[in-house]
């Protein structure tokens, strides 16, 4: 069976203060922000730091009832999800569904940077929230 995952696209870290977190990475590692975006549908502001072929994605909520807002209230700052790059999110979802894996998104949706994304529920994924990322826009 062929492997679906091509690379770790990003590791996402939930933070309370985006600018302070950016500054921490800059001072600790010399890491610079390469992209900033507000994604209203997800209720997040993100800052992306490039790490080789991958990114660290710093996330802060734009509203308390968003996924990252609820996570921060419950667990505090820390790793929120791991995102894997795939060629075809829809095909990866079909494979997961056939395996009986619990999905959050039955169909792909729009992510930051014009990517196409979908989330897999942490309950059925060894306690880790997984995001699948396909480069290129979601048409739908
Ligand atoms: C909740 N749980 C987590 C978790 N969030 N476990 C691991 N990692 C997380 N991030 C666990 C809880 O502890 C709980 O476990 C169970 O999941 C249900 O939690 P809940 O509190 O009842 O549920 P909610 O309402 O907080 O929803 C959790 C869920 C939600 C993962 C379904 O956050 C979601 O739909 N996430 C997908 C969208 C998202 O995260 N968007 C933000 C990033 P127990 O054991 O107590 O049952 S957007 C993004 O990243 C975009 C911009 C991009 O990259 O392009």
PDB file of C-alpha atoms and ligand atoms in Angstrom:
ATOM      1  CA  UNK A   1       0.000   0.000   0.000  1.00  0.00           C
ATOM      2  CA  UNK A   2       1.392   3.421  -0.909  1.00  0.00           C
ATOM      3  CA  UNK A   3       2.158   5.955   1.800  1.00  0.00           C
ATOM      4  CA  UNK A   4      -0.120   8.991   1.965  1.00  0.00           C
ATOM      5  CA  UNK A   5       2.025  11.381   4.007  1.00  0.00           C
ATOM      6  CA  UNK A   6       4.675  13.341   2.113  1.00  0.00           C
ATOM      7  CA  UNK A   7       6.127  15.548   4.853  1.00  0.00           C
ATOM      8  CA  UNK A   8       5.391  17.288   8.111  1.00  0.00           C
ATOM      9  CA  UNK A   9       3.889  20.527   6.821  1.00  0.00           C
ATOM     10  CA  UNK A  10       3.738  22.229  10.201  1.00  0.00           C
ATOM     11  CA  UNK A  11       3.571  21.833  13.947  1.00  0.00           C
ATOM     12  CA  UNK A  12       0.996  24.210  15.407  1.00  0.00           C
ATOM     13  CA  UNK A  13       1.452  25.784  18.825  1.00  0.00           C
ATOM     14  CA  UNK A  14      -1.372  27.536  20.648  1.00  0.00           C
ATOM     15  CA  UNK A  15      -0.212  30.761  22.285  1.00  0.00           C
ATOM     16  CA  UNK A  16      -1.863  33.581  24.211  1.00  0.00           C
ATOM     17  CA  UNK A  17       0.253  36.407  22.774  1.00  0.00           C
ATOM     18  CA  UNK A  18       1.284  36.003  19.140  1.00  0.00           C
ATOM     19  CA  UNK A  19       3.825  38.837  19.059  1.00  0.00           C
ATOM     20  CA  UNK A  20       5.482  37.598  22.268  1.00  0.00           C
ATOM     21  CA  UNK A  21       5.680  34.061  20.844  1.00  0.00           C
ATOM     22  CA  UNK A  22       7.177  35.328  17.567  1.00  0.00           C
ATOM     23  CA  UNK A  23       9.741  37.270  19.569  1.00  0.00           C
ATOM     24  CA  UNK A  24      10.575  34.192  21.673  1.00  0.00           C
ATOM     25  CA  UNK A  25      11.331  32.131  18.535  1.00  0.00           C
ATOM     26  CA  UNK A  26      13.344  34.998  17.067  1.00  0.00           C
ATOM     27  CA  UNK A  27      15.503  35.388  20.170  1.00  0.00           C
ATOM     28  CA  UNK A  28      15.850  31.660  20.929  1.00  0.00           C
ATOM     29  CA  UNK A  29      16.454  30.385  17.374  1.00  0.00           C
ATOM     30  CA  UNK A  30      16.737  33.361  15.057  1.00  0.00           C
ATOM     31  CA  UNK A  31      13.516  32.168  13.398  1.00  0.00           C
ATOM     32  CA  UNK A  32      11.716  34.773  11.302  1.00  0.00           C
ATOM     33  CA  UNK A  33       8.038  35.008  10.419  1.00  0.00           C
ATOM     34  CA  UNK A  34       7.476  34.295   6.716  1.00  0.00           C
ATOM     35  CA  UNK A  35       3.692  34.606   6.659  1.00  0.00           C
ATOM     36  CA  UNK A  36       0.909  36.104   8.787  1.00  0.00           C
ATOM     37  CA  UNK A  37      -2.776  35.511   8.251  1.00  0.00           C
ATOM     38  CA  UNK A  38      -6.153  35.773   9.977  1.00  0.00           C
ATOM     39  CA  UNK A  39      -8.384  32.796   9.133  1.00  0.00           C
ATOM     40  CA  UNK A  40     -11.859  33.908  10.224  1.00  0.00           C
ATOM     41  CA  UNK A  41     -13.565  30.549   9.615  1.00  0.00           C
ATOM     42  CA  UNK A  42     -11.202  28.960  12.149  1.00  0.00           C
ATOM     43  CA  UNK A  43     -11.092  31.934  14.529  1.00  0.00           C
ATOM     44  CA  UNK A  44      -7.292  32.183  14.470  1.00  0.00           C
ATOM     45  CA  UNK A  45      -4.439  34.543  13.786  1.00  0.00           C
ATOM     46  CA  UNK A  46      -1.370  32.663  12.617  1.00  0.00           C
ATOM     47  CA  UNK A  47       2.320  33.405  12.226  1.00  0.00           C
ATOM     48  CA  UNK A  48       4.379  30.928  10.209  1.00  0.00           C
ATOM     49  CA  UNK A  49       8.077  30.377  10.833  1.00  0.00           C
ATOM     50  CA  UNK A  50       9.975  28.402   8.235  1.00  0.00           C
ATOM     51  CA  UNK A  51      11.971  25.416   9.515  1.00  0.00           C
ATOM     52  CA  UNK A  52      13.624  23.703   6.539  1.00  0.00           C
ATOM     53  CA  UNK A  53      10.862  22.241   4.372  1.00  0.00           C
ATOM     54  CA  UNK A  54       8.317  22.659   7.172  1.00  0.00           C
ATOM     55  CA  UNK A  55       6.835  25.370   9.355  1.00  0.00           C
ATOM     56  CA  UNK A  56       6.124  26.141  12.969  1.00  0.00           C
ATOM     57  CA  UNK A  57       2.646  27.669  13.046  1.00  0.00           C
ATOM     58  CA  UNK A  58       1.974  29.922  16.029  1.00  0.00           C
ATOM     59  CA  UNK A  59      -1.772  30.246  16.604  1.00  0.00           C
ATOM     60  CA  UNK A  60      -3.764  32.589  18.791  1.00  0.00           C
ATOM     61  CA  UNK A  61      -7.568  32.765  18.948  1.00  0.00           C
ATOM     62  CA  UNK A  62      -9.588  35.673  17.594  1.00  0.00           C
ATOM     63  CA  UNK A  63     -12.524  34.621  19.832  1.00  0.00           C
ATOM     64  CA  UNK A  64     -12.779  32.479  22.989  1.00  0.00           C
ATOM     65  CA  UNK A  65     -15.301  29.963  21.571  1.00  0.00           C
ATOM     66  CA  UNK A  66     -12.976  28.962  18.688  1.00  0.00           C
ATOM     67  CA  UNK A  67     -11.047  25.639  18.693  1.00  0.00           C
ATOM     68  CA  UNK A  68      -7.803  27.311  19.779  1.00  0.00           C
ATOM     69  CA  UNK A  69      -9.603  29.532  22.314  1.00  0.00           C
ATOM     70  CA  UNK A  70     -11.182  26.485  23.949  1.00  0.00           C
ATOM     71  CA  UNK A  71      -7.884  24.576  23.860  1.00  0.00           C
ATOM     72  CA  UNK A  72      -6.028  27.419  25.612  1.00  0.00           C
ATOM     73  CA  UNK A  73      -8.710  27.693  28.294  1.00  0.00           C
ATOM     74  CA  UNK A  74      -8.638  23.947  28.951  1.00  0.00           C
ATOM     75  CA  UNK A  75      -4.983  22.978  28.494  1.00  0.00           C
ATOM     76  CA  UNK A  76      -2.976  26.194  28.309  1.00  0.00           C
ATOM     77  CA  UNK A  77      -0.257  26.962  25.777  1.00  0.00           C
ATOM     78  CA  UNK A  78       1.333  24.071  23.888  1.00  0.00           C
ATOM     79  CA  UNK A  79       1.212  21.874  20.800  1.00  0.00           C
ATOM     80  CA  UNK A  80      -2.260  22.086  19.271  1.00  0.00           C
ATOM     81  CA  UNK A  81      -1.934  19.889  16.185  1.00  0.00           C
ATOM     82  CA  UNK A  82       0.453  18.261  13.717  1.00  0.00           C
ATOM     83  CA  UNK A  83      -0.125  18.856  10.014  1.00  0.00           C
ATOM     84  CA  UNK A  84       0.973  16.393   7.346  1.00  0.00           C
ATOM     85  CA  UNK A  85       1.368  17.327   3.688  1.00  0.00           C
ATOM     86  CA  UNK A  86      -0.494  15.072   1.262  1.00  0.00           C
ATOM     87  CA  UNK A  87      -0.966  15.145  -2.508  1.00  0.00           C
ATOM     88  CA  UNK A  88      -4.728  14.802  -2.345  1.00  0.00           C
ATOM     89  CA  UNK A  89      -6.726  15.578   0.810  1.00  0.00           C
ATOM     90  CA  UNK A  90      -9.954  14.110  -0.573  1.00  0.00           C
ATOM     91  CA  UNK A  91      -8.230  10.809  -1.365  1.00  0.00           C
ATOM     92  CA  UNK A  92      -6.590  10.718   2.075  1.00  0.00           C
ATOM     93  CA  UNK A  93      -9.989  11.329   3.720  1.00  0.00           C
ATOM     94  CA  UNK A  94     -11.546   8.511   1.691  1.00  0.00           C
ATOM     95  CA  UNK A  95      -8.814   6.147   2.837  1.00  0.00           C
ATOM     96  CA  UNK A  96      -9.225   7.171   6.490  1.00  0.00           C
ATOM     97  CA  UNK A  97     -12.989   6.792   6.255  1.00  0.00           C
ATOM     98  CA  UNK A  98     -12.580   3.305   4.802  1.00  0.00           C
ATOM     99  CA  UNK A  99     -10.320   2.503   7.785  1.00  0.00           C
ATOM    100  CA  UNK A 100     -13.051   3.696  10.161  1.00  0.00           C
ATOM    101  CA  UNK A 101     -11.023   6.649  11.469  1.00  0.00           C
ATOM    102  CA  UNK A 102     -13.108   9.419  13.073  1.00  0.00           C
ATOM    103  CA  UNK A 103     -12.924  12.580  10.962  1.00  0.00           C
ATOM    104  CA  UNK A 104     -13.737  16.165  11.874  1.00  0.00           C
ATOM    105  CA  UNK A 105     -14.057  17.197   8.237  1.00  0.00           C
ATOM    106  CA  UNK A 106     -15.877  14.841   5.898  1.00  0.00           C
ATOM    107  CA  UNK A 107     -14.744  17.022   2.985  1.00  0.00           C
ATOM    108  CA  UNK A 108     -11.742  19.292   2.365  1.00  0.00           C
ATOM    109  CA  UNK A 109     -11.944  22.987   3.224  1.00  0.00           C
ATOM    110  CA  UNK A 110      -9.841  26.124   2.881  1.00  0.00           C
ATOM    111  CA  UNK A 111      -6.746  26.618   5.068  1.00  0.00           C
ATOM    112  CA  UNK A 112      -4.217  29.428   5.302  1.00  0.00           C
ATOM    113  CA  UNK A 113      -1.845  30.279   2.429  1.00  0.00           C
ATOM    114  CA  UNK A 114      -4.592  29.206   0.032  1.00  0.00           C
ATOM    115  CA  UNK A 115      -4.150  25.553   0.982  1.00  0.00           C
ATOM    116  CA  UNK A 116      -6.751  22.795   1.082  1.00  0.00           C
ATOM    117  CA  UNK A 117      -7.077  21.161   4.492  1.00  0.00           C
ATOM    118  CA  UNK A 118      -9.030  18.689   6.621  1.00  0.00           C
ATOM    119  CA  UNK A 119      -8.865  17.663  10.293  1.00  0.00           C
ATOM    120  CA  UNK A 120      -8.877  14.177  11.839  1.00  0.00           C
ATOM    121  CA  UNK A 121     -10.320  13.892  15.360  1.00  0.00           C
ATOM    122  CA  UNK A 122      -7.741  13.368  18.161  1.00  0.00           C
ATOM    123  CA  UNK A 123     -10.059  10.763  19.735  1.00  0.00           C
ATOM    124  CA  UNK A 124      -9.366   8.306  16.946  1.00  0.00           C
ATOM    125  CA  UNK A 125      -5.780   9.384  16.227  1.00  0.00           C
ATOM    126  CA  UNK A 126      -3.717   8.484  19.308  1.00  0.00           C
ATOM    127  CA  UNK A 127      -4.709  11.678  21.111  1.00  0.00           C
ATOM    128  CA  UNK A 128      -3.235  14.019  18.492  1.00  0.00           C
ATOM    129  CA  UNK A 129      -5.297  16.429  16.410  1.00  0.00           C
ATOM    130  CA  UNK A 130      -4.117  15.840  12.827  1.00  0.00           C
ATOM    131  CA  UNK A 131      -4.455  18.263   9.923  1.00  0.00           C
ATOM    132  CA  UNK A 132      -3.965  17.167   6.316  1.00  0.00           C
ATOM    133  CA  UNK A 133      -2.626  19.880   4.013  1.00  0.00           C
ATOM    134  CA  UNK A 134      -2.630  19.961   0.229  1.00  0.00           C
ATOM    135  CA  UNK A 135      -0.878  22.808  -1.498  1.00  0.00           C
ATOM    136  CA  UNK A 136      -3.128  24.718  -3.863  1.00  0.00           C
ATOM    137  CA  UNK A 137      -6.600  26.189  -3.424  1.00  0.00           C
ATOM    138  CA  UNK A 138      -9.758  24.423  -2.396  1.00  0.00           C
ATOM    139  CA  UNK A 139     -12.477  24.766  -5.049  1.00  0.00           C
ATOM    140  CA  UNK A 140     -15.808  24.006  -3.499  1.00  0.00           C
TER     141      UNK A 140
HETATM  142  C1  LIG B   1      -9.498  18.899  22.003  1.00  0.00           C
HETATM  143  N1  LIG B   1      -8.964  17.711  22.326  1.00  0.00           N
HETATM  144  C2  LIG B   1      -7.723  17.638  21.839  1.00  0.00           C
HETATM  145  C3  LIG B   1      -7.507  18.868  21.171  1.00  0.00           C
HETATM  146  N2  LIG B   1      -8.631  19.626  21.295  1.00  0.00           N
HETATM  147  N3  LIG B   1      -6.804  16.673  21.885  1.00  0.00           N
HETATM  148  C4  LIG B   1      -5.618  16.901  21.273  1.00  0.00           C
HETATM  149  N4  LIG B   1      -5.342  18.065  20.615  1.00  0.00           N
HETATM  150  C5  LIG B   1      -6.249  19.056  20.546  1.00  0.00           C
HETATM  151  N5  LIG B   1      -5.968  20.174  19.890  1.00  0.00           N
HETATM  152  C6  LIG B   1      -9.609  16.633  23.058  1.00  0.00           C
HETATM  153  C7  LIG B   1     -10.209  17.100  24.365  1.00  0.00           C
HETATM  154  O1  LIG B   1      -9.229  17.085  25.373  1.00  0.00           O
HETATM  155  C8  LIG B   1     -11.278  16.061  24.584  1.00  0.00           C
HETATM  156  O2  LIG B   1     -10.729  14.879  25.078  1.00  0.00           O
HETATM  157  C9  LIG B   1     -11.793  15.790  23.173  1.00  0.00           C
HETATM  158  O3  LIG B   1     -10.717  16.172  22.289  1.00  0.00           O
HETATM  159  C10 LIG B   1     -13.033  16.601  22.825  1.00  0.00           C
HETATM  160  O4  LIG B   1     -12.734  17.887  23.227  1.00  0.00           O
HETATM  161  P1  LIG B   1     -13.833  18.998  23.463  1.00  0.00           P
HETATM  162  O5  LIG B   1     -13.229  20.075  24.250  1.00  0.00           O
HETATM  163  O6  LIG B   1     -15.103  18.434  23.937  1.00  0.00           O
HETATM  164  O7  LIG B   1     -14.123  19.423  22.008  1.00  0.00           O
HETATM  165  P2  LIG B   1     -13.917  20.770  21.329  1.00  0.00           P
HETATM  166  O8  LIG B   1     -15.269  21.388  21.205  1.00  0.00           O
HETATM  167  O9  LIG B   1     -12.843  21.569  21.955  1.00  0.00           O
HETATM  168  O10 LIG B   1     -13.422  20.305  19.902  1.00  0.00           O
HETATM  169  C11 LIG B   1     -12.195  19.655  19.722  1.00  0.00           C
HETATM  170  C12 LIG B   1     -11.971  19.534  18.207  1.00  0.00           C
HETATM  171  C13 LIG B   1     -11.984  20.974  17.633  1.00  0.00           C
HETATM  172  C14 LIG B   1     -10.626  18.842  18.010  1.00  0.00           C
HETATM  173  C15 LIG B   1     -13.097  18.684  17.595  1.00  0.00           C
HETATM  174  O11 LIG B   1     -10.945  21.748  18.228  1.00  0.00           O
HETATM  175  C16 LIG B   1     -11.846  21.029  16.122  1.00  0.00           C
HETATM  176  O12 LIG B   1     -12.831  20.873  15.388  1.00  0.00           O
HETATM  177  N6  LIG B   1     -10.615  21.274  15.607  1.00  0.00           N
HETATM  178  C17 LIG B   1     -10.382  21.380  14.164  1.00  0.00           C
HETATM  179  C18 LIG B   1     -10.267  22.792  13.727  1.00  0.00           C
HETATM  180  C19 LIG B   1      -9.137  23.538  14.388  1.00  0.00           C
HETATM  181  O13 LIG B   1      -8.487  23.037  15.309  1.00  0.00           O
HETATM  182  N7  LIG B   1      -8.891  24.793  13.953  1.00  0.00           N
HETATM  183  C20 LIG B   1      -7.820  25.636  14.473  1.00  0.00           C
HETATM  184  C21 LIG B   1      -6.618  25.546  13.637  1.00  0.00           C
HETATM  185  P3  LIG B   1     -11.458  14.024  26.181  1.00  0.00           P
HETATM  186  O14 LIG B   1     -10.492  12.927  26.494  1.00  0.00           O
HETATM  187  O15 LIG B   1     -11.698  14.977  27.308  1.00  0.00           O
HETATM  188  O16 LIG B   1     -12.727  13.556  25.507  1.00  0.00           O
HETATM  189  S1  LIG B   1      -6.906  26.267  12.066  1.00  0.00           S
HETATM  190  C22 LIG B   1      -5.537  25.990  11.138  1.00  0.00           C
HETATM  191  O17 LIG B   1      -4.599  25.415  11.609  1.00  0.00           O
HETATM  192  C23 LIG B   1      -5.572  26.523   9.704  1.00  0.00           C
HETATM  193  C24 LIG B   1      -5.593  28.003   9.740  1.00  0.00           C
HETATM  194  C25 LIG B   1      -4.405  26.047   8.820  1.00  0.00           C
HETATM  195  O18 LIG B   1      -3.443  25.405   9.286  1.00  0.00           O
HETATM  196  O19 LIG B   1      -4.471  26.338   7.622  1.00  0.00           O
END
